[in-house]
């Protein structure tokens, strides 16, 4: 994976490596990392579910623990779903490096670099946002302990209980163990969350960049040859045929690339969609029924914001792919394809015909990633929230 353009994807590679999902990582290192993460996540699921053994199971308890269990469960499932697609990720990265290695004009090189730079900046800002939330949360739950050291009172300040967890130990005696454990689990979940986001953003942005590049090539693909000297005409025809063949091949590569992305993400996207619907519905119920519990309110609002931000960006990137492929089709249609030989016209018309239905990214053919459907998710979440409140 040593390529000049890798500087745009260093953060993505780091996030994949720390979760054992990098296709260029040592196999045994990746296995050990995934084993360690699995042990932590399974133990977290156990402590979250064990609350039902020591507390009365009622609607209030279920509304409190389901938003805690679902993110951990979805993250664990997605970790292994994405692990099963590591070979496909390697193919996708190989496609990317081949696209970067193509012979391009200065304007085309600028297009590729602009989209890669956008990927790097968005990933950096989103990672920074997530880690700021995590750091603020860690400082917040340790606030009573910090204040007891800085400004001690006759009695210890009340401990912040942001999650319902059952460790089967004396929480007051092992307060620091439970605190550090919660922080550690939160860091692991956020890291996996960011690695999943980085994969989606990197590949979808690359598709958008290639669609933009193909649209640019379509505008400059066919030009009228002013010099009609025989040798120049023959040379111009050869260049035109070669450029058309390259254009058609690139178009086929983009189709294969998006198909491979969907093959990798159709089940993870579906799991995330189901998790988002139930998790956000439950957290909204928490927000509406907490009745002055500030700790629960902060936790619920933070988790809802992160989940909806991730869902919005995923749907936005799906919408971008659809829009960019439609724009590329329009540019191909408006180019001077009617000035070339019939054999070349057939290739261009084939592309136009293939792109009339634009490229789409779906969750197992069940849900199309788009801004319109993101609005539908919000409506469904509110409907579920109202339904669960009435139960």
C-alpha positions as semicolon CSV with decimal commas, in nm:
position;residue;x (nm);y (nm);z (nm)
1;X;0,000;0,000;0,000
2;X;0,298;0,228;-0,050
3;X;0,173;0,483;-0,302
4;X;0,235;0,857;-0,335
5;X;-0,137;0,925;-0,285
6;X;-0,143;0,729;0,042
7;X;-0,092;1,052;0,236
8;X;-0,463;1,120;0,185
9;X;-0,558;0,789;0,346
10;X;-0,315;0,759;0,640
11;X;-0,588;0,816;0,900
12;X;-0,812;0,561;0,729
13;X;-0,533;0,304;0,728
14;X;-0,459;0,368;1,096
15;X;-0,825;0,324;1,197
16;X;-0,852;0,000;1,000
17;X;-0,527;-0,132;1,151
18;X;-0,621;-0,067;1,515
19;X;-0,938;-0,272;1,457
20;X;-0,765;-0,556;1,271
21;X;-0,946;-0,475;0,945
22;X;-0,662;-0,355;0,724
23;X;-0,608;-0,582;0,420
24;X;-0,235;-0,500;0,433
25;X;-0,193;-0,591;0,801
26;X;-0,005;-0,888;0,943
27;X;-0,260;-1,171;0,974
28;X;-0,170;-1,273;1,330
29;X;-0,158;-0,915;1,454
30;X;-0,504;-0,858;1,308
31;X;-0,638;-1,176;1,472
32;X;-0,501;-1,081;1,813
33;X;-0,647;-0,732;1,787
34;X;-0,990;-0,865;1,687
35;X;-0,978;-1,125;1,968
36;X;-0,899;-0,857;2,225
37;X;-1,176;-0,628;2,095
38;X;-1,424;-0,919;2,090
39;X;-1,352;-1,009;2,454
40;X;-1,411;-0,648;2,561
41;X;-1,732;-0,609;2,358
42;X;-1,878;-0,944;2,469
43;X;-1,804;-0,858;2,832
44;X;-1,974;-0,522;2,776
45;X;-2,282;-0,696;2,634
46;X;-2,285;-0,926;2,939
47;X;-2,269;-0,640;3,190
48;X;-2,541;-0,452;3,002
49;X;-2,775;-0,753;2,975
50;X;-2,707;-0,865;3,334
51;X;-2,901;-0,565;3,461
52;X;-3,217;-0,765;3,388
53;X;-3,102;-1,027;3,643
54;X;-3,066;-0,786;3,934
55;X;-3,345;-0,537;3,860
56;X;-3,715;-0,559;3,801
57;X;-3,778;-0,590;3,428
58;X;-4,022;-0,319;3,324
59;X;-4,066;-0,067;3,046
60;X;-3,838;0,188;3,212
61;X;-3,555;-0,063;3,242
62;X;-3,591;-0,181;2,881
63;X;-3,593;0,177;2,751
64;X;-3,273;0,238;2,950
65;X;-3,072;-0,072;2,850
66;X;-3,177;-0,128;2,486
67;X;-2,999;0,192;2,363
68;X;-2,689;0,065;2,547
69;X;-2,701;-0,291;2,410
70;X;-2,786;-0,210;2,046
71;X;-2,473;-0,002;1,959
72;X;-2,245;-0,261;2,120
73;X;-2,422;-0,548;1,943
74;X;-2,427;-0,376;1,601
75;X;-2,060;-0,276;1,630
76;X;-1,962;-0,636;1,722
77;X;-2,160;-0,785;1,432
78;X;-2,025;-0,530;1,184
79;X;-1,668;-0,594;1,297
80;X;-1,692;-0,955;1,181
81;X;-1,905;-0,880;0,876
82;X;-1,636;-0,640;0,756
83;X;-1,364;-0,888;0,852
84;X;-1,526;-1,135;0,611
85;X;-1,486;-0,878;0,334
86;X;-1,117;-0,797;0,385
87;X;-1,024;-0,958;0,051
88;X;-1,284;-0,740;-0,122
89;X;-1,145;-0,433;0,052
90;X;-0,804;-0,522;-0,089
91;X;-0,956;-0,540;-0,438
92;X;-1,119;-0,201;-0,387
93;X;-0,791;-0,044;-0,277
94;X;-0,616;-0,205;-0,576
95;X;-0,881;-0,052;-0,804
96;X;-0,812;0,285;-0,643
97;X;-0,437;0,264;-0,697
98;X;-0,490;0,162;-1,061
99;X;-0,716;0,463;-1,109
100;X;-0,453;0,688;-0,956
101;X;-0,188;0,538;-1,187
102;X;-0,386;0,621;-1,503
103;X;-0,239;0,868;-1,748
104;X;-0,427;1,191;-1,687
105;X;-0,420;1,557;-1,783
106;X;-0,343;1,827;-1,526
107;X;-0,713;1,904;-1,483
108;X;-0,794;1,536;-1,429
109;X;-0,513;1,503;-1,174
110;X;-0,655;1,807;-0,993
111;X;-1,000;1,643;-0,982
112;X;-0,855;1,329;-0,822
113;X;-0,653;1,526;-0,567
114;X;-0,948;1,752;-0,480
115;X;-1,173;1,457;-0,397
116;X;-0,898;1,278;-0,203
117;X;-0,824;1,596;-0,005
118;X;-1,195;1,635;0,073
119;X;-1,197;1,276;0,200
120;X;-0,898;1,347;0,424
121;X;-1,043;1,669;0,567
122;X;-1,392;1,527;0,632
123;X;-1,242;1,219;0,796
124;X;-1,012;1,435;1,009
125;X;-1,293;1,668;1,121
126;X;-1,534;1,384;1,195
127;X;-1,269;1,195;1,393
128;X;-1,185;1,511;1,585
129;X;-1,554;1,567;1,661
130;X;-1,599;1,212;1,789
131;X;-1,290;1,224;2,010
132;X;-1,389;1,562;2,154
133;X;-1,723;1,406;2,253
134;X;-1,543;1,107;2,408
135;X;-1,294;1,323;2,600
136;X;-1,570;1,553;2,728
137;X;-1,770;1,249;2,834
138;X;-1,474;1,095;3,019
139;X;-1,400;1,422;3,200
140;X;-1,769;1,457;3,283
141;X;-1,809;1,113;3,446
142;X;-1,490;1,169;3,649
143;X;-1,600;1,517;3,759
144;X;-1,715;1,413;4,111
145;X;-1,386;1,231;4,177
146;X;-1,184;1,527;4,043
147;X;-1,380;1,775;4,257
148;X;-1,336;1,554;4,565
149;X;-0,960;1,590;4,520
150;X;-0,958;1,961;4,431
151;X;-1,226;2,077;4,675
152;X;-1,311;1,799;4,924
153;X;-1,634;1,800;5,121
154;X;-1,732;1,617;5,438
155;X;-1,901;1,357;5,219
156;X;-1,810;1,231;4,874
157;X;-2,008;1,382;4,591
158;X;-2,274;1,165;4,420
159;X;-2,131;0,944;4,145
160;X;-2,249;0,995;3,789
161;X;-2,431;0,688;3,661
162;X;-2,471;0,738;3,286
163;X;-2,525;0,368;3,204
164;X;-2,708;0,081;3,370
165;X;-2,440;-0,188;3,407
166;X;-2,415;-0,485;3,643
167;X;-2,062;-0,591;3,742
168;X;-2,164;-0,813;4,039
169;X;-1,910;-0,629;4,255
170;X;-1,921;-0,345;4,506
171;X;-1,935;-0,039;4,278
172;X;-1,832;0,202;4,553
173;X;-1,525;-0,003;4,635
174;X;-1,422;-0,057;4,273
175;X;-1,542;0,276;4,141
176;X;-1,227;0,346;3,939
177;X;-1,230;0,002;3,781
178;X;-1,589;0,047;3,659
179;X;-1,518;0,401;3,541
180;X;-1,210;0,304;3,340
181;X;-1,389;0,000;3,200
182;X;-1,677;0,215;3,070
183;X;-1,432;0,463;2,917
184;X;-1,235;0,182;2,753
185;X;-1,548;0,027;2,599
186;X;-1,658;0,369;2,473
187;X;-1,318;0,423;2,309
188;X;-1,332;0,082;2,135
189;X;-1,687;0,141;2,007
190;X;-1,597;0,486;1,875
191;X;-1,283;0,352;1,706
192;X;-1,477;0,076;1,526
193;X;-1,747;0,328;1,440
194;X;-1,485;0,559;1,285
195;X;-1,317;0,276;1,091
196;X;-1,654;0,179;0,939
197;X;-1,719;0,541;0,851
198;X;-1,372;0,578;0,695
199;X;-1,428;0,278;0,466
200;X;-1,762;0,411;0,341
201;X;-1,634;0,767;0,293
202;X;-1,311;0,667;0,117
203;X;-1,471;0,439;-0,140
204;X;-1,777;0,652;-0,212
205;X;-1,568;0,967;-0,251
206;X;-1,344;0,781;-0,495
207;X;-1,650;0,682;-0,701
208;X;-1,763;1,047;-0,706
209;X;-1,415;1,156;-0,816
210;X;-1,407;0,901;-1,097
211;X;-1,756;1,006;-1,215
212;X;-1,637;1,367;-1,219
213;X;-1,325;1,264;-1,412
214;X;-1,531;1,067;-1,665
215;X;-1,764;1,363;-1,708
216;X;-1,465;1,586;-1,778
217;X;-1,329;1,335;-2,029
218;X;-1,668;1,312;-2,198
219;X;-1,666;1,688;-2,258
220;X;-1,321;1,666;-2,422
221;X;-1,343;1,318;-2,573
222;X;-1,447;1,405;-2,928
223;X;-1,322;1,712;-3,105
224;X;-1,344;1,816;-3,468
225;X;-1,012;1,774;-3,646
226;X;-0,936;2,096;-3,830
227;X;-0,634;1,971;-4,028
228;X;-0,769;1,731;-4,290
229;X;-0,430;1,614;-4,417
230;X;-0,440;1,236;-4,466
231;X;-0,176;1,142;-4,214
232;X;-0,322;1,371;-3,949
233;X;-0,670;1,233;-4,010
234;X;-0,548;0,876;-3,964
235;X;-0,358;0,973;-3,650
236;X;-0,658;1,163;-3,513
237;X;-0,882;0,864;-3,580
238;X;-0,644;0,630;-3,397
239;X;-0,623;0,867;-3,100
240;X;-1,002;0,900;-3,097
241;X;-1,052;0,522;-3,099
242;X;-0,794;0,474;-2,825
243;X;-0,948;0,746;-2,605
244;X;-1,295;0,604;-2,656
245;X;-1,175;0,255;-2,560
246;X;-1,008;0,392;-2,245
247;X;-1,323;0,588;-2,160
248;X;-1,544;0,279;-2,196
249;X;-1,304;0,071;-1,987
250;X;-1,298;0,334;-1,711
251;X;-1,676;0,344;-1,712
252;X;-1,689;-0,034;-1,670
253;X;-1,436;-0,008;-1,386
254;X;-1,659;0,242;-1,203
255;X;-1,957;0,006;-1,237
256;X;-1,748;-0,283;-1,101
257;X;-1,618;-0,063;-0,819
258;X;-1,965;0,040;-0,701
259;X;-2,087;-0,321;-0,730
260;X;-1,798;-0,435;-0,511
261;X;-1,873;-0,161;-0,255
262;X;-2,232;-0,279;-0,237
263;X;-2,124;-0,644;-0,206
264;X;-1,907;-0,547;0,093
265;X;-2,162;-0,326;0,267
266;X;-2,508;-0,455;0,185
267;X;-2,544;-0,655;0,510
268;X;-2,355;-0,407;0,737
269;X;-2,569;-0,124;0,598
270;X;-2,885;-0,323;0,672
271;X;-2,770;-0,402;1,028
272;X;-2,686;-0,036;1,084
273;X;-3,023;0,072;0,944
274;X;-3,217;-0,158;1,179
275;X;-2,997;-0,053;1,472
276;X;-3,047;0,316;1,393
277;X;-3,427;0,283;1,378
278;X;-3,459;0,109;1,714
279;X;-3,174;0,285;1,894
280;X;-3,275;0,640;1,804
281;X;-3,641;0,561;1,881
282;X;-3,547;0,438;2,228
283;X;-3,313;0,729;2,299
284;X;-3,587;0,974;2,197
285;X;-3,818;0,803;2,446
286;X;-3,544;0,841;2,708
287;X;-3,512;1,212;2,632
288;X;-3,890;1,258;2,662
289;X;-3,923;1,061;2,987
290;X;-3,603;1,127;3,186
291;X;-3,775;1,387;3,409
292;X;-3,475;1,585;3,530
293;X;-3,210;1,312;3,499
294;X;-2,933;1,524;3,345
295;X;-2,688;1,233;3,320
296;X;-2,929;1,029;3,109
297;X;-3,018;1,333;2,899
298;X;-2,656;1,407;2,810
299;X;-2,583;1,043;2,724
300;X;-2,900;1,006;2,514
301;X;-2,853;1,331;2,322
302;X;-2,484;1,257;2,252
303;X;-2,549;0,905;2,122
304;X;-2,845;1,020;1,910
305;X;-2,637;1,301;1,758
306;X;-2,351;1,065;1,665
307;X;-2,581;0,800;1,516
308;X;-2,784;1,049;1,310
309;X;-2,466;1,223;1,188
310;X;-2,325;0,891;1,067
311;X;-2,657;0,800;0,902
312;X;-2,684;1,140;0,733
313;X;-2,332;1,129;0,589
314;X;-2,379;0,770;0,463
315;X;-2,704;0,867;0,291
316;X;-2,550;1,189;0,161
317;X;-2,265;0,996;0,000
318;X;-2,516;0,758;-0,160
319;X;-2,701;1,062;-0,294
320;X;-2,374;1,207;-0,424
321;X;-2,297;0,888;-0,617
322;X;-2,643;0,899;-0,778
323;X;-2,611;1,269;-0,866
324;X;-2,256;1,239;-1,001
325;X;-2,342;0,938;-1,220
326;X;-2,646;1,124;-1,358
327;X;-2,428;1,429;-1,425
328;X;-2,173;1,210;-1,604
329;X;-2,449;1,064;-1,823
330;X;-2,564;1,414;-1,913
331;X;-2,212;1,518;-2,014
332;X;-2,168;1,203;-2,225
333;X;-2,501;1,273;-2,394
334;X;-2,405;1,636;-2,467
335;X;-2,060;1,557;-2,608
336;X;-1,998;1,551;-2,985
337;X;-2,040;1,172;-3,012
338;X;-2,240;1,211;-3,334
339;X;-1,926;1,337;-3,515
340;X;-1,738;1,006;-3,485
341;X;-1,750;0,671;-3,660
342;X;-2,053;0,447;-3,608
343;X;-1,843;0,185;-3,424
344;X;-1,745;0,445;-3,162
345;X;-2,097;0,583;-3,144
346;X;-2,221;0,240;-3,035
347;X;-1,981;0,239;-2,740
348;X;-2,090;0,585;-2,627
349;X;-2,459;0,504;-2,673
350;X;-2,405;0,192;-2,465
351;X;-2,272;0,409;-2,182
352;X;-2,566;0,650;-2,216
353;X;-2,811;0,361;-2,204
354;X;-2,641;0,205;-1,900
355;X;-2,642;0,535;-1,710
356;X;-3,004;0,637;-1,765
357;X;-3,078;0,445;-1,445
358;X;-2,811;0,615;-1,226
359;X;-2,570;0,437;-0,994
360;X;-2,717;0,374;-0,650
361;X;-2,585;0,238;-0,322
362;X;-2,826;0,010;-0,136
363;X;-2,857;-0,184;0,189
364;X;-2,910;-0,540;0,063
365;X;-3,133;-0,411;-0,222
366;X;-3,383;-0,320;0,052
367;X;-3,296;0,043;0,116
368;X;-3,142;0,296;-0,124
369;X;-2,894;0,538;0,032
370;X;-3,028;0,886;-0,044
371;X;-3,128;1,207;0,134
372;X;-3,494;1,142;0,058
373;X;-3,476;0,806;0,233
374;X;-3,286;0,964;0,524
375;X;-3,591;1,186;0,572
376;X;-3,803;0,871;0,565
377;X;-3,580;0,724;0,841
378;X;-3,643;1,029;1,060
379;X;-4,018;0,998;1,006
380;X;-4,005;0,625;1,087
381;X;-3,799;0,690;1,401
382;X;-4,055;0,942;1,527
383;X;-4,339;0,700;1,446
384;X;-4,166;0,417;1,637
385;X;-4,099;0,653;1,926
386;X;-4,468;0,742;1,952
387;X;-4,564;0,375;1,919
388;X;-4,327;0,257;2,193
389;X;-4,444;0,533;2,426
390;X;-4,802;0,412;2,397
391;X;-4,716;0,049;2,481
